Amino acid sequence: MNSSFASQRFKPSNAAKRLGVYLPATPQEFQDTPMTRAELEELETNPPEWLAELRRNGPHPRPVVAGRLGISIAGLARGGITDPLTTEQINELREDPPAWLAQEREIAAQVRAEEERVEEARKAAEKKARSAR
């Protein structure tokens, strides 16, 4: 591995994104210190208690909230969710989904189905092109 690659430093905001945590909820030391790739990998493989707690209970950043609800980040915004949510808040939305969440889940399912259809069509075209050679 190239030593410049291994010694690459991540800004705290990028490190938080890679770890899937909400930066303002992390310890101040994490927020103030750039992190090497090796340090980031160590946090991923052996998370300290604060990281495990954030991943378990939140607050969670929008990409994590969207993923746990099965919708897009844009769907969150359309639903009026702009702030990070805790696991408890996410579970409450799952248990008693508002109308906007049901609609966004339906949209997400349609998008996934269309992506699958396009991928299947691409594979079929590749197969046809290979057999024509």
PDB file of C-alpha atoms in Angstrom:
ATOM      1  CA  MET A   1       0.000   0.000   0.000  1.00  0.00           C
ATOM      2  CA  ASN A   2       1.297   3.461  -0.829  1.00  0.00           C
ATOM      3  CA  SER A   3       2.436   5.242   2.336  1.00  0.00           C
ATOM      4  CA  SER A   4       0.777   8.525   1.300  1.00  0.00           C
ATOM      5  CA  PHE A   5      -2.509   6.624   0.925  1.00  0.00           C
ATOM      6  CA  ALA A   6      -2.139   5.027   4.368  1.00  0.00           C
ATOM      7  CA  SER A   7      -1.262   8.335   6.000  1.00  0.00           C
ATOM      8  CA  GLN A   8      -4.147  10.201   4.383  1.00  0.00           C
ATOM      9  CA  ARG A   9      -5.984  12.306   6.947  1.00  0.00           C
ATOM     10  CA  PHE A  10      -9.747  12.692   7.052  1.00  0.00           C
ATOM     11  CA  LYS A  11     -11.483  15.789   8.327  1.00  0.00           C
ATOM     12  CA  PRO A  12     -13.696  14.978  11.318  1.00  0.00           C
ATOM     13  CA  SER A  13     -16.817  15.501   9.181  1.00  0.00           C
ATOM     14  CA  ASN A  14     -15.644  12.918   6.631  1.00  0.00           C
ATOM     15  CA  ALA A  15     -14.613  10.486   9.360  1.00  0.00           C
ATOM     16  CA  ALA A  16     -18.070  10.831  10.944  1.00  0.00           C
ATOM     17  CA  LYS A  17     -19.724  10.141   7.565  1.00  0.00           C
ATOM     18  CA  ARG A  18     -17.617   7.017   7.091  1.00  0.00           C
ATOM     19  CA  LEU A  19     -18.523   5.836  10.585  1.00  0.00           C
ATOM     20  CA  GLY A  20     -22.220   6.658  10.055  1.00  0.00           C
ATOM     21  CA  VAL A  21     -22.495   8.966  13.066  1.00  0.00           C
ATOM     22  CA  TYR A  22     -23.748  12.504  13.615  1.00  0.00           C
ATOM     23  CA  LEU A  23     -20.651  14.684  14.089  1.00  0.00           C
ATOM     24  CA  PRO A  24     -22.061  17.106  16.723  1.00  0.00           C
ATOM     25  CA  ALA A  25     -22.897  14.101  18.928  1.00  0.00           C
ATOM     26  CA  THR A  26     -19.295  12.827  18.920  1.00  0.00           C
ATOM     27  CA  PRO A  27     -16.770  13.713  21.645  1.00  0.00           C
ATOM     28  CA  GLN A  28     -15.067  17.094  21.231  1.00  0.00           C
ATOM     29  CA  GLU A  29     -11.688  15.435  20.704  1.00  0.00           C
ATOM     30  CA  PHE A  30     -13.088  13.550  17.681  1.00  0.00           C
ATOM     31  CA  GLN A  31     -14.583  16.776  16.299  1.00  0.00           C
ATOM     32  CA  ASP A  32     -11.289  18.662  16.618  1.00  0.00           C
ATOM     33  CA  THR A  33      -8.788  16.101  15.319  1.00  0.00           C
ATOM     34  CA  PRO A  34      -8.161  14.953  11.747  1.00  0.00           C
ATOM     35  CA  MET A  35      -7.843  11.170  11.578  1.00  0.00           C
ATOM     36  CA  THR A  36      -5.605   8.866   9.568  1.00  0.00           C
ATOM     37  CA  ARG A  37      -6.991   5.959   7.583  1.00  0.00           C
ATOM     38  CA  ALA A  38      -5.438   3.551  10.118  1.00  0.00           C
ATOM     39  CA  GLU A  39      -7.090   5.349  13.048  1.00  0.00           C
ATOM     40  CA  LEU A  40     -10.437   5.267  11.246  1.00  0.00           C
ATOM     41  CA  GLU A  41     -10.076   1.542  10.528  1.00  0.00           C
ATOM     42  CA  GLU A  42      -9.240   0.953  14.202  1.00  0.00           C
ATOM     43  CA  LEU A  43     -12.434   2.781  15.245  1.00  0.00           C
ATOM     44  CA  GLU A  44     -14.442   0.646  12.811  1.00  0.00           C
ATOM     45  CA  THR A  45     -12.993  -2.661  14.007  1.00  0.00           C
ATOM     46  CA  ASN A  46     -12.808  -1.837  17.735  1.00  0.00           C
ATOM     47  CA  PRO A  47     -15.377   0.900  18.384  1.00  0.00           C
ATOM     48  CA  PRO A  48     -15.057   2.703  21.723  1.00  0.00           C
ATOM     49  CA  GLU A  49     -18.132   2.877  23.935  1.00  0.00           C
ATOM     50  CA  TRP A  50     -19.126   6.357  22.727  1.00  0.00           C
ATOM     51  CA  LEU A  51     -19.167   5.152  19.116  1.00  0.00           C
ATOM     52  CA  ALA A  52     -21.097   1.984  19.921  1.00  0.00           C
ATOM     53  CA  GLU A  53     -23.608   4.063  21.889  1.00  0.00           C
ATOM     54  CA  LEU A  54     -24.071   6.560  19.037  1.00  0.00           C
ATOM     55  CA  ARG A  55     -24.580   3.768  16.524  1.00  0.00           C
ATOM     56  CA  ARG A  56     -27.044   2.046  18.833  1.00  0.00           C
ATOM     57  CA  ASN A  57     -29.118   5.000  20.074  1.00  0.00           C
ATOM     58  CA  GLY A  58     -28.228   8.043  17.981  1.00  0.00           C
ATOM     59  CA  PRO A  59     -28.791  10.775  17.206  1.00  0.00           C
ATOM     60  CA  HIS A  60     -28.341   9.465  13.677  1.00  0.00           C
ATOM     61  CA  PRO A  61     -27.437  11.492  10.569  1.00  0.00           C
ATOM     62  CA  ARG A  62     -29.969  11.723   7.740  1.00  0.00           C
ATOM     63  CA  PRO A  63     -28.460   8.935   5.587  1.00  0.00           C
ATOM     64  CA  VAL A  64     -28.772   6.507   8.503  1.00  0.00           C
ATOM     65  CA  VAL A  65     -32.307   7.680   9.331  1.00  0.00           C
ATOM     66  CA  ALA A  66     -33.353   7.316   5.694  1.00  0.00           C
ATOM     67  CA  GLY A  67     -31.834   3.847   5.475  1.00  0.00           C
ATOM     68  CA  ARG A  68     -33.524   2.653   8.644  1.00  0.00           C
ATOM     69  CA  LEU A  69     -36.866   3.948   7.404  1.00  0.00           C
ATOM     70  CA  GLY A  70     -36.366   2.466   3.931  1.00  0.00           C
ATOM     71  CA  ILE A  71     -36.644   5.760   2.073  1.00  0.00           C
ATOM     72  CA  SER A  72     -34.369   8.298   0.395  1.00  0.00           C
ATOM     73  CA  ILE A  73     -32.812  11.364   1.994  1.00  0.00           C
ATOM     74  CA  ALA A  74     -34.969  13.471  -0.329  1.00  0.00           C
ATOM     75  CA  GLY A  75     -37.984  11.572   0.998  1.00  0.00           C
ATOM     76  CA  LEU A  76     -37.013  12.580   4.522  1.00  0.00           C
ATOM     77  CA  ALA A  77     -36.890  16.208   3.451  1.00  0.00           C
ATOM     78  CA  ARG A  78     -40.265  15.944   1.714  1.00  0.00           C
ATOM     79  CA  GLY A  79     -41.612  14.485   4.952  1.00  0.00           C
ATOM     80  CA  GLY A  80     -40.299  17.465   6.913  1.00  0.00           C
ATOM     81  CA  ILE A  81     -37.515  15.548   8.684  1.00  0.00           C
ATOM     82  CA  THR A  82     -34.420  17.747   8.575  1.00  0.00           C
ATOM     83  CA  ASP A  83     -32.902  17.074  11.985  1.00  0.00           C
ATOM     84  CA  PRO A  84     -31.116  13.941  13.172  1.00  0.00           C
ATOM     85  CA  LEU A  85     -33.317  11.375  14.907  1.00  0.00           C
ATOM     86  CA  THR A  86     -32.649   8.941  17.725  1.00  0.00           C
ATOM     87  CA  THR A  87     -33.271   5.218  17.416  1.00  0.00           C
ATOM     88  CA  GLU A  88     -36.339   5.664  19.616  1.00  0.00           C
ATOM     89  CA  GLN A  89     -37.780   8.315  17.288  1.00  0.00           C
ATOM     90  CA  ILE A  90     -37.075   6.144  14.244  1.00  0.00           C
ATOM     91  CA  ASN A  91     -38.791   3.183  15.896  1.00  0.00           C
ATOM     92  CA  GLU A  92     -41.829   5.340  16.712  1.00  0.00           C
ATOM     93  CA  LEU A  93     -42.101   6.302  13.028  1.00  0.00           C
ATOM     94  CA  ARG A  94     -41.786   2.638  12.030  1.00  0.00           C
ATOM     95  CA  GLU A  95     -44.457   1.505  14.506  1.00  0.00           C
ATOM     96  CA  ASP A  96     -46.992   4.156  13.531  1.00  0.00           C
ATOM     97  CA  PRO A  97     -45.944   5.392  10.077  1.00  0.00           C
ATOM     98  CA  PRO A  98     -47.405   8.731   9.028  1.00  0.00           C
ATOM     99  CA  ALA A  99     -48.940   9.017   5.565  1.00  0.00           C
ATOM    100  CA  TRP A 100     -45.840  10.698   4.105  1.00  0.00           C
ATOM    101  CA  LEU A 101     -43.637   7.778   5.228  1.00  0.00           C
ATOM    102  CA  ALA A 102     -45.928   5.190   3.659  1.00  0.00           C
ATOM    103  CA  GLN A 103     -45.909   7.200   0.422  1.00  0.00           C
ATOM    104  CA  GLU A 104     -42.096   7.551   0.458  1.00  0.00           C
ATOM    105  CA  ARG A 105     -41.678   3.820   1.078  1.00  0.00           C
ATOM    106  CA  GLU A 106     -43.903   3.136  -1.926  1.00  0.00           C
ATOM    107  CA  ILE A 107     -41.833   5.522  -4.056  1.00  0.00           C
ATOM    108  CA  ALA A 108     -38.602   3.863  -2.865  1.00  0.00           C
ATOM    109  CA  ALA A 109     -40.001   0.421  -3.745  1.00  0.00           C
ATOM    110  CA  GLN A 110     -40.929   1.651  -7.234  1.00  0.00           C
ATOM    111  CA  VAL A 111     -37.440   3.098  -7.726  1.00  0.00           C
ATOM    112  CA  ARG A 112     -35.819  -0.184  -6.637  1.00  0.00           C
ATOM    113  CA  ALA A 113     -38.080  -2.157  -8.989  1.00  0.00           C
ATOM    114  CA  GLU A 114     -37.185   0.134 -11.894  1.00  0.00           C
ATOM    115  CA  GLU A 115     -33.457  -0.129 -11.100  1.00  0.00           C
ATOM    116  CA  GLU A 116     -33.767  -3.934 -11.092  1.00  0.00           C
ATOM    117  CA  ARG A 117     -35.645  -3.870 -14.418  1.00  0.00           C
ATOM    118  CA  VAL A 118     -32.970  -1.672 -16.011  1.00  0.00           C
ATOM    119  CA  GLU A 119     -30.185  -3.912 -14.666  1.00  0.00           C
ATOM    120  CA  GLU A 120     -31.879  -7.032 -16.024  1.00  0.00           C
ATOM    121  CA  ALA A 121     -32.325  -5.357 -19.415  1.00  0.00           C
ATOM    122  CA  ARG A 122     -28.639  -4.375 -19.418  1.00  0.00           C
ATOM    123  CA  LYS A 123     -27.576  -7.941 -18.585  1.00  0.00           C
ATOM    124  CA  ALA A 124     -29.825  -9.349 -21.307  1.00  0.00           C
ATOM    125  CA  ALA A 125     -28.379  -6.920 -23.858  1.00  0.00           C
ATOM    126  CA  GLU A 126     -24.818  -7.868 -22.836  1.00  0.00           C
ATOM    127  CA  LYS A 127     -25.642 -11.561 -23.137  1.00  0.00           C
ATOM    128  CA  LYS A 128     -27.198 -11.022 -26.556  1.00  0.00           C
ATOM    129  CA  ALA A 129     -24.151  -9.037 -27.704  1.00  0.00           C
ATOM    130  CA  ARG A 130     -21.777 -11.775 -26.501  1.00  0.00           C
ATOM    131  CA  SER A 131     -23.715 -14.539 -28.250  1.00  0.00           C
ATOM    132  CA  ALA A 132     -23.797 -12.522 -31.501  1.00  0.00           C
ATOM    133  CA  ARG A 133     -19.980 -12.440 -31.681  1.00  0.00           C
TER     134      ARG A 133
END
